PDB file of C-alpha atoms in Angstrom:
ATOM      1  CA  UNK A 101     -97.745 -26.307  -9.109  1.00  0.00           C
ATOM      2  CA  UNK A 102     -95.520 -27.928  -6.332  1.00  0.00           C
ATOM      3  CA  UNK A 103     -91.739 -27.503  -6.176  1.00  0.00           C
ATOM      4  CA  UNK A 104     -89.520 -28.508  -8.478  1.00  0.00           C
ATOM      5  CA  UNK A 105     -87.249 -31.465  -7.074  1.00  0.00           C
ATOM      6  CA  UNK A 106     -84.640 -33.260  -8.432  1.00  0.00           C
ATOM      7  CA  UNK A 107     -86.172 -36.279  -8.327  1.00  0.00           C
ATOM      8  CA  UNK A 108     -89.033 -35.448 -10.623  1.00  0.00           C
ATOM      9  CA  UNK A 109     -86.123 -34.750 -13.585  1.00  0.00           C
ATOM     10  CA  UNK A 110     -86.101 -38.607 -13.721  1.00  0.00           C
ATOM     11  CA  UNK A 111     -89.802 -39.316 -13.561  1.00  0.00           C
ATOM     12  CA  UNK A 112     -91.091 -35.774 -15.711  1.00  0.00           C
ATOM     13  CA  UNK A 113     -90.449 -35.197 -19.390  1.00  0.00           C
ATOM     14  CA  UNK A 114     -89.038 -32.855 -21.025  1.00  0.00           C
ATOM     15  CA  UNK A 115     -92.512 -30.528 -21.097  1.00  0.00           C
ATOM     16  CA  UNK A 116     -92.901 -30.506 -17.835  1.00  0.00           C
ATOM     17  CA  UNK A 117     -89.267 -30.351 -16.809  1.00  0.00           C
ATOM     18  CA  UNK A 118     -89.130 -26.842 -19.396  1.00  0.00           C
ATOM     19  CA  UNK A 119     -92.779 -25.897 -18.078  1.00  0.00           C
ATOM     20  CA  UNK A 120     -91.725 -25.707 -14.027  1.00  0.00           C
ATOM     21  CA  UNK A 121     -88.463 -24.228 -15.095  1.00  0.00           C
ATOM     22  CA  UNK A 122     -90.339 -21.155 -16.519  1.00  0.00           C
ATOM     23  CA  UNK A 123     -92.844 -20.939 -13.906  1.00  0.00           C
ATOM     24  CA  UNK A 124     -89.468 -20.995 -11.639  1.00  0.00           C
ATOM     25  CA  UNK A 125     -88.591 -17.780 -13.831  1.00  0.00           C
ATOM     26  CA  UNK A 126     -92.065 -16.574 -13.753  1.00  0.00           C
ATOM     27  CA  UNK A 127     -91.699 -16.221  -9.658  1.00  0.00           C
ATOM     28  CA  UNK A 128     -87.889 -15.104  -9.648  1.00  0.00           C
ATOM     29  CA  UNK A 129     -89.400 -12.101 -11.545  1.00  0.00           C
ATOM     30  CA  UNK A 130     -91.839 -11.649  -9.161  1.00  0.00           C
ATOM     31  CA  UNK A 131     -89.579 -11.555  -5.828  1.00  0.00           C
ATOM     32  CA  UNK A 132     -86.957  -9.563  -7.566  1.00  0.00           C
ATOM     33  CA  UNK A 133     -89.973  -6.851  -8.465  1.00  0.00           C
ATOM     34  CA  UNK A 134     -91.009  -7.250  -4.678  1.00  0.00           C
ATOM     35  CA  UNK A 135     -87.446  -6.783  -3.905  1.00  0.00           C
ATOM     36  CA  UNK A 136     -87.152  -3.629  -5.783  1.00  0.00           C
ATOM     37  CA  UNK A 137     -90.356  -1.758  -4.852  1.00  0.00           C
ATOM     38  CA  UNK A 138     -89.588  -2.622  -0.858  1.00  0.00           C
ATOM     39  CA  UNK A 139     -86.107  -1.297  -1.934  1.00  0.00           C
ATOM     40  CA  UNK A 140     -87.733   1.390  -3.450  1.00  0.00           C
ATOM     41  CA  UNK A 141     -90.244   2.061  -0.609  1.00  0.00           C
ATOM     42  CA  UNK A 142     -87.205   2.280   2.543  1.00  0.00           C
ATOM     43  CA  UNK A 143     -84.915   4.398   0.168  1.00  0.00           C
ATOM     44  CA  UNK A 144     -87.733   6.921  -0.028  1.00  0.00           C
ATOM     45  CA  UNK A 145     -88.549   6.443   4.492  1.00  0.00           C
ATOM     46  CA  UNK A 146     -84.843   7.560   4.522  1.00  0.00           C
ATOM     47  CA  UNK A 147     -84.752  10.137   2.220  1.00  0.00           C
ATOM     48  CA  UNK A 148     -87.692  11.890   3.924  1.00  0.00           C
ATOM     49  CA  UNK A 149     -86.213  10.714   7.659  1.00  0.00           C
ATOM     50  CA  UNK A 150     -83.027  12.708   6.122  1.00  0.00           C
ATOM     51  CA  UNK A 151     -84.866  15.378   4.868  1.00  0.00           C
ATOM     52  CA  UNK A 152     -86.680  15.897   7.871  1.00  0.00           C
ATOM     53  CA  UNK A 153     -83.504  15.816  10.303  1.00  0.00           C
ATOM     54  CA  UNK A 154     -82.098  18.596   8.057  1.00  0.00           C
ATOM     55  CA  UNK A 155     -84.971  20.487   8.742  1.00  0.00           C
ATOM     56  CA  UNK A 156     -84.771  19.933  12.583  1.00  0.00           C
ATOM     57  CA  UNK A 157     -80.829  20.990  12.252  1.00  0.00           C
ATOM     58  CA  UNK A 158     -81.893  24.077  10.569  1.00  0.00           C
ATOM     59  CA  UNK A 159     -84.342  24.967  12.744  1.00  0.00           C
ATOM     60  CA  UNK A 160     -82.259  24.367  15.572  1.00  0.00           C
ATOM     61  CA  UNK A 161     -79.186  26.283  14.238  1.00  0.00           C
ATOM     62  CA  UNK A 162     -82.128  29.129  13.583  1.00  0.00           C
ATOM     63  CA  UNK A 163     -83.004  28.686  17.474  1.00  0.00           C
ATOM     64  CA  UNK A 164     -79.155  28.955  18.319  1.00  0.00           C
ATOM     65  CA  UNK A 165     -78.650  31.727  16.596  1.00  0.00           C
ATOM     66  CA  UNK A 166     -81.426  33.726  18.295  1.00  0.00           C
ATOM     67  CA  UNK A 167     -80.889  32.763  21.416  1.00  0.00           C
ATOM     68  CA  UNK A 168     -77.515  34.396  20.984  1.00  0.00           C
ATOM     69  CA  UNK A 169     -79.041  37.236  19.670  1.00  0.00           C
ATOM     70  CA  UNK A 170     -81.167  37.342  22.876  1.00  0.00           C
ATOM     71  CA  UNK A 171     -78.644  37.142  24.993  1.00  0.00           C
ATOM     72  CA  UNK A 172     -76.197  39.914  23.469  1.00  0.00           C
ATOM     73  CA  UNK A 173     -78.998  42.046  24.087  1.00  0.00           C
ATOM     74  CA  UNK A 174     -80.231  40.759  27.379  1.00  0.00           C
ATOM     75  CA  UNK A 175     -75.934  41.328  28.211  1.00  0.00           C
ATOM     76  CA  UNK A 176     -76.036  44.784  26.860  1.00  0.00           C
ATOM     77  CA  UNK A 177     -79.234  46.037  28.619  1.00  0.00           C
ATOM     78  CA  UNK A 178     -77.842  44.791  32.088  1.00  0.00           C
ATOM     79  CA  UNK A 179     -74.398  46.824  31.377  1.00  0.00           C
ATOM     80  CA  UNK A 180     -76.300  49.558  30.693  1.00  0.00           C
ATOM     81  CA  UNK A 181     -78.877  49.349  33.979  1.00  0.00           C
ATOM     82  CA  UNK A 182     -75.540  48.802  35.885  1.00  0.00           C
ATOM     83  CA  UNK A 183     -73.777  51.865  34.374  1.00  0.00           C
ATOM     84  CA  UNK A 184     -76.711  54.137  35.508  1.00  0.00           C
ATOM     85  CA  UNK A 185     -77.038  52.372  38.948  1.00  0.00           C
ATOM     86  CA  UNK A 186     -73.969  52.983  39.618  1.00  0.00           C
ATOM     87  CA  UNK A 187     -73.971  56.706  38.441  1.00  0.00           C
ATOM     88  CA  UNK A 188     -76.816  57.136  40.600  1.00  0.00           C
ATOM     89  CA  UNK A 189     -75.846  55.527  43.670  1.00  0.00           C
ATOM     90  CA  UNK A 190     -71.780  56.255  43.370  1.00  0.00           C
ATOM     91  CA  UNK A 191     -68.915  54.788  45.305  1.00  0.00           C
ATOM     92  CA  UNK A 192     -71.713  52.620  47.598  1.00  0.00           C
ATOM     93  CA  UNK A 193     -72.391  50.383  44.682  1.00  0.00           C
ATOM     94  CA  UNK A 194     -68.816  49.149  44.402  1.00  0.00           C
ATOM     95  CA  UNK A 195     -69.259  46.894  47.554  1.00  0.00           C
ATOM     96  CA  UNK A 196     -71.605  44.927  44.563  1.00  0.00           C
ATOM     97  CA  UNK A 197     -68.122  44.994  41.854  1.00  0.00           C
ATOM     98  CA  UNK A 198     -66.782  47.765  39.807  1.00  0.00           C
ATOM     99  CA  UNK A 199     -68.099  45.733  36.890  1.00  0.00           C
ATOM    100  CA  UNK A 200     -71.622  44.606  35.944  1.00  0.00           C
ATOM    101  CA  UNK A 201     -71.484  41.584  38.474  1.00  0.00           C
ATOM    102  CA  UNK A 202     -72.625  37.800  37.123  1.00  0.00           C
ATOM    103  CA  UNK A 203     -76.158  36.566  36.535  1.00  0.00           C
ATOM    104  CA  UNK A 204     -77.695  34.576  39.035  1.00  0.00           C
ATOM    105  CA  UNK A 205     -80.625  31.970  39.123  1.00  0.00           C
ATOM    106  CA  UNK A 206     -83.705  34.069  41.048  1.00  0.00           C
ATOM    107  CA  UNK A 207     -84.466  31.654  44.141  1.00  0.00           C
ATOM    108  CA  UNK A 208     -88.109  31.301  43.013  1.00  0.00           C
ATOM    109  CA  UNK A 209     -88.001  29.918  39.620  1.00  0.00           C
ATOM    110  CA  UNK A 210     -91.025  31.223  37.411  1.00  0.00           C
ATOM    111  CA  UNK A 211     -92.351  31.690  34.126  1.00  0.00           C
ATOM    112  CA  UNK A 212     -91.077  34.654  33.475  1.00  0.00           C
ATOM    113  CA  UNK A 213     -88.324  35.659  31.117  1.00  0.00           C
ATOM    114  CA  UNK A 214     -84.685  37.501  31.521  1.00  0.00           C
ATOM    115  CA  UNK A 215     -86.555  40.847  29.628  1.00  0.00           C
ATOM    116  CA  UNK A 216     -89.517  40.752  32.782  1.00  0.00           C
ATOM    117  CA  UNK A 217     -86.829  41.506  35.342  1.00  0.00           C
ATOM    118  CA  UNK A 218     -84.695  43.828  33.256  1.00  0.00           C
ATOM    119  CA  UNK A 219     -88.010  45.889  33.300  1.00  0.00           C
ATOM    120  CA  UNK A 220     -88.440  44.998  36.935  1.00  0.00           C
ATOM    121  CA  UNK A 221     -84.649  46.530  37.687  1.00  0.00           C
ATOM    122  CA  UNK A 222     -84.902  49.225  35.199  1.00  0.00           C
ATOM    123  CA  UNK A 223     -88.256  51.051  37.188  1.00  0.00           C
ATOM    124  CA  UNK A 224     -85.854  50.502  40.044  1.00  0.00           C
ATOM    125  CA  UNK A 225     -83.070  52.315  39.092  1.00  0.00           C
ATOM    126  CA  UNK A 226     -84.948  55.215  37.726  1.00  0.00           C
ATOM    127  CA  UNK A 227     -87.417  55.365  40.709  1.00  0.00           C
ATOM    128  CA  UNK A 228     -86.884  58.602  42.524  1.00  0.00           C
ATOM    129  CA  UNK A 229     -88.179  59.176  45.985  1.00  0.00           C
ATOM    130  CA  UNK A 230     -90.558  62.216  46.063  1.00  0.00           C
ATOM    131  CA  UNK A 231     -88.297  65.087  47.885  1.00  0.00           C
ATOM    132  CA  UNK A 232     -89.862  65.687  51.799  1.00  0.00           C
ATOM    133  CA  UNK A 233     -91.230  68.751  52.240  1.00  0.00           C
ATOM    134  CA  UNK A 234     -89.252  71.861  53.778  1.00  0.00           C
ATOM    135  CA  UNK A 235     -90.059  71.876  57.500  1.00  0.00           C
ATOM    136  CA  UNK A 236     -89.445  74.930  59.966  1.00  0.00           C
ATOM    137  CA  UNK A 237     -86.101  74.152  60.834  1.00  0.00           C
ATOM    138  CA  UNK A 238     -85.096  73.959  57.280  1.00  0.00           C
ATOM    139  CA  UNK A 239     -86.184  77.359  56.161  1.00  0.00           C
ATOM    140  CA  UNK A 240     -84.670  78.839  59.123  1.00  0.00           C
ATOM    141  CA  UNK A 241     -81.159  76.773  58.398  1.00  0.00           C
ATOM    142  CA  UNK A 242     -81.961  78.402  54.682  1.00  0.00           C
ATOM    143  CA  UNK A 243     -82.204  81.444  56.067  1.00  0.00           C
ATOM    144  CA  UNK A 244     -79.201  81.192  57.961  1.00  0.00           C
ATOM    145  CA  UNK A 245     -76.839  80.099  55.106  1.00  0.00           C
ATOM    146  CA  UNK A 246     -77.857  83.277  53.020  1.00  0.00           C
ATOM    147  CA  UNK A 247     -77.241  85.954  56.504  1.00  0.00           C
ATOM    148  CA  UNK A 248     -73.730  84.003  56.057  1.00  0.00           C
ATOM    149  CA  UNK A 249     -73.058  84.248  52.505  1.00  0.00           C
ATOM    150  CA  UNK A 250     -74.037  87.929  52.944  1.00  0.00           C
ATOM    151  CA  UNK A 251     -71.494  88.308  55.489  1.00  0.00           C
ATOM    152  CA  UNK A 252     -68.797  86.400  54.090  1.00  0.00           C
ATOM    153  CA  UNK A 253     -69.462  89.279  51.072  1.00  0.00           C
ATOM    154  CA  UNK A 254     -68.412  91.955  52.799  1.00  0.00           C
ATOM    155  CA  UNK A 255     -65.790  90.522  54.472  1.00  0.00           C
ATOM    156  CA  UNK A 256     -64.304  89.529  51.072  1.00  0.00           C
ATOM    157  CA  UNK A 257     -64.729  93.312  49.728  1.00  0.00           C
ATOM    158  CA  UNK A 258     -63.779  94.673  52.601  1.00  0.00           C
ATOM    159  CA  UNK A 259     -60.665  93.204  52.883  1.00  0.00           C
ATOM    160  CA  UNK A 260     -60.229  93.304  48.991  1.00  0.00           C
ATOM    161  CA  UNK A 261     -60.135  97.056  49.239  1.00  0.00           C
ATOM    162  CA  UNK A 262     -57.858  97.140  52.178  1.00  0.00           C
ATOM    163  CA  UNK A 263     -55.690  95.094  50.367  1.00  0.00           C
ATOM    164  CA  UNK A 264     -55.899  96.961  46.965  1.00  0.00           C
ATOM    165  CA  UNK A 265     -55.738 100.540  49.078  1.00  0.00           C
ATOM    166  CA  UNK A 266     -52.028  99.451  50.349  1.00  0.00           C
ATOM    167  CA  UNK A 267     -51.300  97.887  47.586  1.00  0.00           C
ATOM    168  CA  UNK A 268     -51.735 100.761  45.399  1.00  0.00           C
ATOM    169  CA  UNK A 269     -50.931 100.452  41.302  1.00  0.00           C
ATOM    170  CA  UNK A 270     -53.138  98.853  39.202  1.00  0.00           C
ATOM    171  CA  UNK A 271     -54.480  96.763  41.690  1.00  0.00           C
ATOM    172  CA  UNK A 272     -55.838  99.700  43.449  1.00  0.00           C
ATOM    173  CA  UNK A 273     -57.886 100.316  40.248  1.00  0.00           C
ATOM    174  CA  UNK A 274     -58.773  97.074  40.086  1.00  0.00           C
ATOM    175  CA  UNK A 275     -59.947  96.190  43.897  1.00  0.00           C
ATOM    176  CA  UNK A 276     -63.327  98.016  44.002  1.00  0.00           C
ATOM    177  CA  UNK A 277     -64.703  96.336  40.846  1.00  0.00           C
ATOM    178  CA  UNK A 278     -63.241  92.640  42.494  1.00  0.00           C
ATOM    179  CA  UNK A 279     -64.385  93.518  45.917  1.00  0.00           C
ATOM    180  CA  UNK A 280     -68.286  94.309  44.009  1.00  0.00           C
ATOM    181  CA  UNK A 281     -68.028  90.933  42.595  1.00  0.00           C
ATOM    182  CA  UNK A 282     -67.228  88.594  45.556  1.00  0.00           C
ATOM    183  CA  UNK A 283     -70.099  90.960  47.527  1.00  0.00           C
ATOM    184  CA  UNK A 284     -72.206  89.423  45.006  1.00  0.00           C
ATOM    185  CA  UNK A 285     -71.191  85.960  43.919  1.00  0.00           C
ATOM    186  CA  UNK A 286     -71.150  84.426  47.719  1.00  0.00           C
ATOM    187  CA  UNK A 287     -75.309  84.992  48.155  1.00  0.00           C
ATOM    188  CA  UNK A 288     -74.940  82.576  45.652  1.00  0.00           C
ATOM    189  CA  UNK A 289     -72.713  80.408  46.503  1.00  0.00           C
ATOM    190  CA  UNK A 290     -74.557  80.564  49.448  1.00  0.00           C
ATOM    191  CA  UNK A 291     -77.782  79.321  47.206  1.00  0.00           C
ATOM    192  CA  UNK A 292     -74.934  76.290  45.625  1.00  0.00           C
ATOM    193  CA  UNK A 293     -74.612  74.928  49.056  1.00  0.00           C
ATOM    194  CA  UNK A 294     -78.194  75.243  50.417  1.00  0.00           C
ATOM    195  CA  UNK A 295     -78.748  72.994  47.273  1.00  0.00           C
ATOM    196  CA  UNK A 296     -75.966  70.449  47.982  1.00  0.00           C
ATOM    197  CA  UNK A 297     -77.666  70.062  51.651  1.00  0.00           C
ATOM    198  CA  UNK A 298     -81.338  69.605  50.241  1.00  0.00           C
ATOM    199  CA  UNK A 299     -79.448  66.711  48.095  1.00  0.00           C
ATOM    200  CA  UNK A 300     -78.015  65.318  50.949  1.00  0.00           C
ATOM    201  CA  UNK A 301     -81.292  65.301  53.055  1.00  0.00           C
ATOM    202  CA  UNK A 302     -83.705  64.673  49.852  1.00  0.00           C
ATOM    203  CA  UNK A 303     -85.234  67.719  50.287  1.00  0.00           C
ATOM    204  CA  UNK A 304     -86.966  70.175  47.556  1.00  0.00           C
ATOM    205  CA  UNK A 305     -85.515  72.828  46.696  1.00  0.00           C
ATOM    206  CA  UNK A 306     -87.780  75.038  45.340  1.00  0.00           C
ATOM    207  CA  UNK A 307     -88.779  78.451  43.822  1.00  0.00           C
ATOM    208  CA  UNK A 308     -89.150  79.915  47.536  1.00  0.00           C
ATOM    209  CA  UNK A 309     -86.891  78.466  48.992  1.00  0.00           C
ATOM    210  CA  UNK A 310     -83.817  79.967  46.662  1.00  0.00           C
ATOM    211  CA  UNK A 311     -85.179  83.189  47.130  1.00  0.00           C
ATOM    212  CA  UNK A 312     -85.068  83.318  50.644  1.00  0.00           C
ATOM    213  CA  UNK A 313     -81.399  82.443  50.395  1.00  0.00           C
ATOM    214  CA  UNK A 314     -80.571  84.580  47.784  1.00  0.00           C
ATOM    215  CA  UNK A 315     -82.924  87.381  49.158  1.00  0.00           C
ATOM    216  CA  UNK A 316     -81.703  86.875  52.780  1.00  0.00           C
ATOM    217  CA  UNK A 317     -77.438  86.796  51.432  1.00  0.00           C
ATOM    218  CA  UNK A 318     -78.478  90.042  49.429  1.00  0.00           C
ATOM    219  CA  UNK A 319     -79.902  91.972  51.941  1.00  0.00           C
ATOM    220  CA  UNK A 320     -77.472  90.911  54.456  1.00  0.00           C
ATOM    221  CA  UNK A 321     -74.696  91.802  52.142  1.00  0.00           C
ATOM    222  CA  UNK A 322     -76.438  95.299  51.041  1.00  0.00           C
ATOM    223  CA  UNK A 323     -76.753  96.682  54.986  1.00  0.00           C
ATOM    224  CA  UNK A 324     -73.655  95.564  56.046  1.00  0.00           C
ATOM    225  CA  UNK A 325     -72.025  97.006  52.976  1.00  0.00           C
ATOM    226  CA  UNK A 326     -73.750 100.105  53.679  1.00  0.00           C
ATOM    227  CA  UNK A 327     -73.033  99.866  57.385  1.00  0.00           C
ATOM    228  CA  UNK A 328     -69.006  99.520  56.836  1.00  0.00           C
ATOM    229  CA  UNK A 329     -69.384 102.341  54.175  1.00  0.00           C
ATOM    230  CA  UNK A 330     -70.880 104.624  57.060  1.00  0.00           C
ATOM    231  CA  UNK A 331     -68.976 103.589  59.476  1.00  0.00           C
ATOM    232  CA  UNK A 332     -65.351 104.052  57.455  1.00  0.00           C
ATOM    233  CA  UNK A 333     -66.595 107.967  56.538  1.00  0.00           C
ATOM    234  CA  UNK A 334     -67.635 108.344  60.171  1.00  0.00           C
TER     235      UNK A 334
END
């Protein structure tokens, strides 16, 4: 049926005036139950659009979150490789900061991740260069530092026992058993600094190698001991 215009309300009767009107109704209906459903239709596209960007906002407060998680622990792992580099290297590794100094950028970018060179620094800190073997000239430097801690023994007791022989009192009583102990405490102190100079040159001390100090201060100490003894009730 054609459109209702308002010239055919002086030509049409009342039937077909009353029968366009409610096929006019008819249609209304119609758009407004289009209307609703495409009403319908974009208030559920937004709802899920919404939906879905709370989901993204969740996941990407999640992703925050663990990220700072990472990097509290990527922080604290770097404090702590610092702290032990610089216990084992000492005052050098101030020229770097007294505190753990900022992150940089490497220079060639890669795939890998802030935990592959905390691993990467880590073996470096805790490598430890195999000690060099004792050559000739060691031994016989050794060797020399226990004849001297022998003799600086009985140079101690000897003059300890001067001094407590003049001195008389109870210091006279108590010489001879002071003199005994600095006889035998320099050997080893004698074996304390052969170790402070293998340190220094990265060299092993070993098993042997403390003997021979200790062995060589000893002996040292016992003949010349025995020597001054002879000598003083000569």
């Amino acid at each position: 049926m054609s459109e209702l215009q308002p010239s055919d309300f002086e030509r049409a009767d009342y039937r077909t005036v009353l029968r366009r009107l409610t096929t006019l109704d008819q249609r209304a209906a119609g758009l407004r139950e289009e209307a609703e459903r495409w009403h319908a239709e974009r208030a559920a596209s937004a709802s899920e659009a919404v939906r879905a960007t709370e989901d993204e906002v969740r996941e990407a407060r999640a992703a925050v979150r663990e990220a700072q998680r990472a990097l509290e622990a990527v922080d604290a792992r770097a404090a702590g490789l610092w702290s032990e580099f610089v216990h084992r290297v000492g005052p050098a590794a101030e020229r770097w900061g007294r505190t753990l100094p900022p992150a940089s950028i490497p220079r060639q970018r890669t795939e890998r991740d802030a935990q592959d060179y905390l691993d990467e620094v880590e073996t470096r800190v805790k490598y430890t260069a195999p000690a060099r073997p004792l050559t000739g000239g060691t031994q016989v430097l050794f060797g020399l530092l226990g004849f001297s801690g022998g003799v600086l023994g009985v140079i101690g007791n000897t003059l300890l026992r001067q001094t407590g022989a003049a001195a008389g009192g109870d210091w006279q009583q108590a010489a001879p058993v002071v003199a005994l102990l600095v006889l035998l405490v320099c050997p080893v102190l004698a074996v304390v600094t052969a170790k402070l100079f293998a340190d220094r040159r990265g060299v092993g001390l070993d098993t042997a190698a403390v003997a021979t100090v200790l062995t060589t201060g000893l002996v040292t100490a016992g003949l010349l001991f025995t020597a001054v003894q002879f000598s003083q009730q000569a």
